[in-house]
Coordinates of C-alpha atoms in Angstrom, one line a residue:
M1 CA 34.1 70.6 115.7
S2 CA 36.4 73.7 115.8
T3 CA 38.9 74.6 113.1
E4 CA 41.8 77.0 113.7
V5 CA 42.6 79.8 111.2
R6 CA 46.3 80.6 111.3
V7 CA 48.6 83.1 109.6
P8 CA 49.8 81.6 106.2
T9 CA 53.3 81.7 104.9
L10 CA 54.0 85.3 104.1
G11 CA 57.0 85.0 101.8
E12 CA 60.7 84.8 101.9
S13 CA 62.3 86.7 104.9
V14 CA 58.9 87.9 106.0
T15 CA 58.2 86.8 109.6
E16 CA 55.3 88.9 110.8
A17 CA 52.3 90.9 109.7
T18 CA 49.7 93.3 111.1
V19 CA 46.0 92.4 111.2
A20 CA 44.5 95.1 109.0
T21 CA 40.8 94.4 108.6
W22 CA 38.4 91.7 109.7
F23 CA 35.6 91.1 107.1
K24 CA 33.7 88.8 109.5
Q25 CA 32.7 89.1 113.1
P26 CA 32.0 86.3 115.7
G27 CA 28.7 84.7 114.9
D28 CA 28.9 85.3 111.2
A29 CA 28.5 82.4 108.8
V30 CA 31.4 81.8 106.5
A31 CA 31.8 79.7 103.4
V32 CA 34.9 77.8 102.2
D33 CA 37.5 80.2 100.7
E34 CA 35.5 83.2 101.8
M35 CA 37.8 86.0 102.9
L36 CA 38.0 86.4 106.7
C37 CA 40.6 89.1 107.1
E38 CA 43.4 91.0 105.5
L39 CA 47.0 91.0 106.8
E40 CA 49.4 93.8 106.0
T41 CA 53.1 92.7 105.6
D42 CA 56.1 94.8 104.9
K43 CA 55.3 95.1 101.2
V44 CA 52.1 93.4 100.3
T45 CA 48.6 92.7 101.6
V46 CA 47.6 89.1 102.2
E47 CA 44.0 87.9 102.3
V48 CA 43.2 85.0 104.6
P49 CA 40.4 82.7 103.3
S50 CA 38.3 80.4 105.4
P51 CA 39.5 76.8 105.3
V52 CA 36.1 75.4 106.1
A53 CA 32.4 76.3 106.0
G54 CA 30.8 77.1 109.4
T55 CA 30.5 80.0 111.8
L56 CA 33.2 82.3 113.0
S57 CA 33.2 81.6 116.7
E58 CA 36.2 83.6 118.0
I59 CA 38.6 86.2 116.8
V60 CA 41.9 85.7 118.6
A61 CA 44.1 88.4 116.9
Q62 CA 42.3 91.8 116.8
E63 CA 42.8 94.5 114.2
G64 CA 46.1 96.3 114.6
E65 CA 47.8 93.4 116.3
T66 CA 51.2 92.1 115.1
V67 CA 51.2 88.4 114.4
G68 CA 53.9 85.9 113.4
V69 CA 53.8 83.2 110.8
D70 CA 51.4 80.4 111.8
A71 CA 50.0 82.4 114.7
L72 CA 46.4 81.7 115.6
L73 CA 44.0 84.2 114.1
A74 CA 40.5 82.8 114.8
Q75 CA 38.4 79.7 115.4
I76 CA 35.6 78.5 113.1
A77 CA 32.9 76.2 114.3
E78 CA 32.2 73.8 111.5
G79 CA 28.5 73.3 110.5
D80 CA 25.5 75.5 110.1
A81 CA 25.1 76.8 113.6
A82 CA 27.7 78.4 115.9
P83 CA 28.0 77.2 119.5
A84 CA 26.7 79.6 122.1
P85 CA 29.4 82.0 123.2
K86 CA 31.1 81.1 126.4
A87 CA 30.2 83.3 129.4
E88 CA 33.3 84.9 130.8
A89 CA 33.9 84.1 134.4
P90 CA 34.1 87.2 136.6
A91 CA 37.7 88.1 137.3
T92 CA 38.7 87.3 140.8
P93 CA 40.2 90.5 142.3
A94 CA 43.8 89.9 143.2
T95 CA 44.9 90.3 146.7
P96 CA 46.9 93.5 146.8
E97 CA 50.5 92.9 147.8
T98 CA 52.6 95.3 149.7
P99 CA 54.9 97.0 147.2
T100 CA 58.5 96.4 147.8
P101 CA 60.3 99.6 148.2
P102 CA 62.8 100.2 145.3
A103 CA 66.4 99.7 145.9
P104 CA 68.2 103.0 146.4
A105 CA 69.9 104.2 143.2
A106 CA 73.6 103.8 142.8
A107 CA 74.0 107.5 142.5
A108 CA 72.4 108.0 145.9
R109 CA 75.1 105.9 147.6
T110 CA 77.5 108.2 149.5
D111 CA 78.8 105.9 152.1
V112 CA 80.3 103.2 149.7
E113 CA 83.8 103.4 148.5
N114 CA 84.4 102.2 145.0
A115 CA 87.6 100.3 144.1
P116 CA 90.4 102.8 143.4
S117 CA 91.2 101.1 140.1
A118 CA 87.5 101.5 139.2
N119 CA 87.5 105.2 140.0
K120 CA 90.6 105.7 137.9
L121 CA 89.1 103.9 134.9
M122 CA 85.9 105.8 135.2
A123 CA 87.7 109.1 135.3
E124 CA 89.8 108.2 132.2
N125 CA 86.8 107.2 130.2
N126 CA 84.4 109.8 131.5
L127 CA 82.0 107.3 133.0
S128 CA 79.8 108.1 136.0
D129 CA 76.8 105.7 136.1
V130 CA 78.4 102.2 136.3
Q131 CA 76.4 99.6 138.1
G132 CA 78.5 98.0 140.9
T133 CA 78.5 94.3 141.7
G134 CA 80.7 94.5 144.8
K135 CA 79.6 94.5 148.4
D136 CA 76.9 97.0 149.1
G137 CA 76.9 98.0 145.4
R138 CA 80.6 98.9 145.3
V139 CA 81.9 99.5 141.7
M140 CA 84.8 97.2 140.9
K141 CA 87.3 97.3 138.1
E142 CA 85.6 94.5 136.3
D143 CA 82.3 96.5 136.3
V144 CA 83.9 99.4 134.5
L145 CA 85.6 97.0 132.0
N146 CA 82.2 95.4 131.3
A147 CA 80.6 98.8 130.9
L148 CA 83.3 99.8 128.4
A149 CA 82.8 96.6 126.4
T150 CA 79.0 97.0 126.2
P151 CA 78.1 99.2 123.2
A152 CA 76.2 102.4 124.0
P153 CA 72.5 102.3 123.2
A154 CA 71.4 104.0 120.1
P155 CA 70.4 107.6 120.7
A156 CA 66.7 108.1 121.1
A157 CA 64.8 110.0 118.5
A158 CA 64.7 113.7 119.0
P159 CA 61.6 114.7 121.0
R160 CA 58.9 116.3 119.0
A161 CA 58.8 120.1 119.1
P162 CA 56.0 121.5 121.4
V163 CA 52.8 122.5 119.6
A164 CA 50.8 125.5 120.6
A165 CA 47.6 124.7 122.4
N166 CA 45.4 126.3 119.7
Q167 CA 47.1 124.2 117.0
A168 CA 47.1 120.8 118.6
E169 CA 43.4 120.3 118.0
R170 CA 43.9 120.8 114.2
E171 CA 46.5 118.0 114.0
E172 CA 45.8 114.4 113.2
R173 CA 48.0 111.5 114.4
V174 CA 47.9 108.4 112.1
K175 CA 50.0 105.2 112.7
M176 CA 52.4 104.4 109.9
T177 CA 51.5 101.4 107.8
R178 CA 53.8 98.5 107.9
L179 CA 54.7 99.3 104.3
R180 CA 55.7 102.9 105.2
Q181 CA 57.6 101.7 108.2
T182 CA 59.5 99.2 106.0
I183 CA 60.2 101.9 103.4
A184 CA 61.6 104.2 106.1
K185 CA 63.8 101.5 107.7
R186 CA 65.2 100.1 104.4
L187 CA 66.0 103.5 103.0
K188 CA 67.8 104.5 106.2
D189 CA 69.6 101.2 106.4
S190 CA 70.7 101.8 102.8
Q191 CA 72.2 105.1 103.7
N192 CA 73.9 103.7 106.9
T193 CA 75.3 100.6 105.2
A194 CA 76.4 101.5 101.6
A195 CA 79.0 104.0 100.6
M196 CA 76.5 105.7 98.4
L197 CA 77.5 108.2 95.8
T198 CA 75.6 109.8 92.8
T199 CA 77.0 110.8 89.5
Y200 CA 75.0 112.7 86.8
N201 CA 74.8 113.1 83.1
E202 CA 72.2 114.3 80.6
V203 CA 70.7 112.8 77.5
D204 CA 69.3 114.2 74.3
M205 CA 65.9 112.5 73.8
T206 CA 65.4 113.6 70.3
E207 CA 66.0 110.3 68.6
V208 CA 64.0 108.2 71.1
M209 CA 61.1 110.6 70.8
A210 CA 61.2 110.6 67.0
L211 CA 61.4 106.8 66.9
R212 CA 58.5 106.5 69.4
T213 CA 56.3 108.9 67.4
E214 CA 57.0 107.1 64.2
Y215 CA 56.2 103.6 65.4
K216 CA 53.8 104.0 68.4
D217 CA 50.6 103.3 66.4
L218 CA 52.1 100.3 64.6
F219 CA 53.5 99.0 67.8
L220 CA 50.2 99.3 69.6
K221 CA 48.4 97.6 66.8
K222 CA 50.7 94.7 66.6
H223 CA 51.5 94.1 70.3
G224 CA 48.5 95.5 72.1
V225 CA 50.5 97.7 74.4
K226 CA 51.8 101.3 74.1
L227 CA 55.4 102.0 73.3
G228 CA 56.8 104.0 76.3
F229 CA 60.1 105.4 77.3
M230 CA 60.7 102.7 79.9
S231 CA 61.5 99.9 77.4
F232 CA 64.2 102.1 75.8
F233 CA 65.8 102.9 79.2
T234 CA 65.6 99.2 80.3
K235 CA 67.3 98.1 77.1
A236 CA 69.9 100.9 77.4
C237 CA 70.6 99.8 81.1
V238 CA 70.9 96.2 80.1
H239 CA 73.4 97.2 77.4
A240 CA 75.4 99.2 79.9
L241 CA 75.3 96.5 82.6
N242 CA 76.9 94.1 80.3
E243 CA 79.9 96.4 80.0
V244 CA 80.0 97.4 83.7
P245 CA 78.9 94.2 85.5
E246 CA 79.8 95.5 89.0
V247 CA 76.8 97.8 88.9
N248 CA 74.7 94.6 88.5
A249 CA 76.4 92.9 91.4
E250 CA 76.1 92.9 95.2
I251 CA 78.3 92.5 98.3
D252 CA 77.8 89.4 100.4
G253 CA 80.1 89.6 103.4
T254 CA 83.6 89.7 102.0
D255 CA 82.4 88.4 98.6
V256 CA 81.2 90.1 95.4
V257 CA 78.3 88.3 93.7
Y258 CA 78.2 89.0 90.0
K259 CA 74.8 88.4 88.3
N260 CA 74.9 87.0 84.8
Y261 CA 71.3 88.0 84.3
V262 CA 69.3 91.2 84.7
N263 CA 66.2 91.3 86.9
M264 CA 65.1 94.9 86.4
G265 CA 63.3 96.6 89.3
I266 CA 60.9 99.4 88.2
A267 CA 60.0 101.7 91.1
A268 CA 56.3 102.6 91.1
G269 CA 54.5 105.0 93.4
T270 CA 51.2 103.8 94.8
P271 CA 48.6 105.3 97.1
T272 CA 50.1 103.3 100.0
G273 CA 53.8 104.0 99.2
L274 CA 56.7 103.1 96.9
V275 CA 57.0 99.5 95.7
V276 CA 59.5 98.0 93.3
P277 CA 58.1 95.2 91.1
V278 CA 60.8 93.2 89.3
I279 CA 60.9 92.1 85.7
N280 CA 62.9 88.9 85.7
D281 CA 65.3 88.2 82.8
A282 CA 64.8 91.6 81.3
D283 CA 68.0 91.1 79.3
Q284 CA 66.3 88.3 77.4
M285 CA 63.1 90.3 76.5
S286 CA 62.0 92.3 73.5
F287 CA 60.7 95.9 73.6
A288 CA 57.1 94.5 73.5
G289 CA 57.8 92.0 76.3
I290 CA 59.2 94.7 78.5
E291 CA 56.3 97.1 77.9
K292 CA 53.8 94.3 78.6
A293 CA 55.6 93.3 81.8
I294 CA 55.7 97.0 83.0
A295 CA 52.0 97.5 82.2
T296 CA 51.1 94.3 84.1
M297 CA 53.2 95.1 87.1
G298 CA 52.0 98.7 87.2
A299 CA 48.4 97.6 87.3
K300 CA 49.0 95.2 90.1
A301 CA 51.0 97.8 92.0
R302 CA 48.1 100.3 91.8
D303 CA 45.6 97.7 92.9
G304 CA 47.8 96.4 95.7
K305 CA 47.9 92.9 94.2
L306 CA 51.6 92.4 93.9
S307 CA 52.9 89.2 95.5
M308 CA 56.1 89.0 97.5
A309 CA 57.7 86.9 94.7
E310 CA 57.1 89.8 92.2
M311 CA 59.1 92.2 94.3
Q312 CA 62.1 90.0 95.1
G313 CA 65.3 89.1 93.2
G314 CA 66.0 92.5 91.6
T315 CA 69.6 93.2 90.5
F316 CA 69.2 96.8 89.3
T317 CA 66.5 99.5 89.6
I318 CA 65.1 102.3 87.5
S319 CA 63.2 105.1 89.2
N320 CA 61.3 107.6 87.0
G321 CA 60.7 110.7 89.0
G322 CA 60.1 112.6 85.7
V323 CA 56.4 111.5 85.7
Y324 CA 55.9 113.7 88.7
G325 CA 57.9 116.7 87.2
S326 CA 61.2 116.1 89.0
L327 CA 64.1 117.8 87.1
M328 CA 66.9 116.4 89.3
S329 CA 67.3 114.0 92.2
S330 CA 69.6 111.6 93.9
P331 CA 67.9 108.2 94.1
I332 CA 68.6 106.0 97.1
L333 CA 69.9 102.4 96.6
N334 CA 67.5 99.5 96.9
P335 CA 69.6 97.1 99.0
P336 CA 71.3 94.8 98.4
Q337 CA 71.6 96.2 94.9
S338 CA 74.6 98.3 94.0
G339 CA 73.0 100.7 91.5
I340 CA 69.8 102.6 90.7
L341 CA 69.2 104.9 87.7
G342 CA 67.1 108.0 88.2
M343 CA 65.1 109.3 85.2
H344 CA 63.8 112.9 85.2
K345 CA 61.6 115.3 83.4
I346 CA 62.2 115.9 79.7
Q347 CA 62.7 119.6 79.2
D348 CA 63.5 121.7 76.2
R349 CA 66.8 123.4 76.7
P350 CA 69.2 125.4 74.4
M351 CA 72.1 123.2 73.4
A352 CA 75.2 123.9 71.3
I353 CA 75.1 121.4 68.4
N354 CA 77.8 121.7 65.7
G355 CA 78.6 125.2 66.6
E356 CA 74.9 126.3 66.7
V357 CA 72.5 126.8 69.5
V358 CA 69.4 124.7 69.0
I359 CA 66.5 123.6 71.3
R360 CA 66.6 120.0 72.2
P361 CA 64.5 117.8 74.6
M362 CA 67.0 117.0 77.4
M363 CA 66.8 114.8 80.4
Y364 CA 69.1 114.6 83.4
L365 CA 70.2 111.1 84.4
A366 CA 71.4 110.2 87.9
L367 CA 73.2 107.0 88.9
S368 CA 73.4 106.3 92.6
Y369 CA 75.9 103.4 93.3
D370 CA 77.7 101.7 96.1
H371 CA 81.2 103.0 96.0
R372 CA 82.4 99.9 98.0
I373 CA 82.0 97.9 94.8
V374 CA 81.6 100.4 91.9
D375 CA 84.4 102.8 91.2
G376 CA 83.9 106.3 89.8
K377 CA 85.2 105.1 86.4
G378 CA 82.6 102.3 86.2
A379 CA 79.8 104.6 87.2
V380 CA 80.7 107.3 84.6
T381 CA 81.2 104.6 81.9
F382 CA 77.7 103.1 82.7
L383 CA 76.0 106.5 82.4
V384 CA 77.9 107.3 79.1
R385 CA 76.8 104.0 77.6
V386 CA 73.2 104.6 78.6
K387 CA 73.4 108.1 77.1
E388 CA 75.0 106.8 73.8
A389 CA 72.3 104.1 73.4
L390 CA 69.4 106.6 73.9
E391 CA 70.9 109.3 71.7
D392 CA 71.4 106.7 68.9
P393 CA 69.0 103.7 69.5
R394 CA 70.5 101.9 66.5
R395 CA 73.4 101.0 68.8
L396 CA 71.1 98.7 70.8
L397 CA 70.3 96.7 67.6
M398 CA 74.0 96.3 66.8
D399 CA 75.2 95.8 70.4
L400 CA 77.6 98.8 70.2

């Protein structure tokens, strides 16, 4: 008896995957729930277990192939022994057919008069390669109108610059992973769709750093997790989003959808690319709850164990480029969200405080937002509220 192995459900809005690795080969024995292969989707890696015990008799989808949901991956022969492999019948050579000569190109026609009205329209619209449907390929007025109504194809990507012969051997061409392709597409779509704008501010981190230094040991002892900066920024953003709700909203057609909750996306760099795990209901969580969630999600991201559900439903995102040493950047929106906050490196800088120049640990903040829904006043107000909350963390306790 043969059992089919098919592509499992991949998650909301995910319709296809790439076969990344086969752990078994035809003829290998497999046990129930033993991993057969690994599928790479737009964001996560999905392992496909064996539904039965038996022998892998056939692999249908090879490594590198793109497969849809419920597509056939392999066949398993149930039982202890695999059936003998079927001998492939020799291919019967096909009888060569006399190739049909291609039809002459429209541009080569010199003896066919186009309709005068068609010539006039083509001249007015600078058209020269309209396909004619009239007698003998004659271009009619309707052909020109149809060509004008058909959107022009998107321009092809610019050809790669030529490489010197002595350099070509030292290059390596590697196919982009599905994750990297998705990152590239989503970020470009974000730029093409949203009216994206970035506004900046800076924050004095003195109070947050002092509070963290004072309580980090006690915090770790009680909650079993380190007290980092991300919980302060998450709390500050939640506080600001309550006052400027459009930054926590999204556009759906001609409607604006306001979210009465905060699902905070925390951008994380991994060896395979950028992912954004989501902390649901961050507005209802304590500092310890946020830090534990960030630690858990970060570990899963590094190990490639994030599920699709853990990366969906975000309403706002924080990206911390400061961990890599970034001093200033303009983060790109994570669609369909309308705002993303960029954190940066903490750097000692001379500041004028009460008429005196003092050295303070400063950080630049960047808020990128969709100007279709968020006005400049709302963006600036958001950043000011985040700045105020971080420079005086007591405001978070009193909701000020």
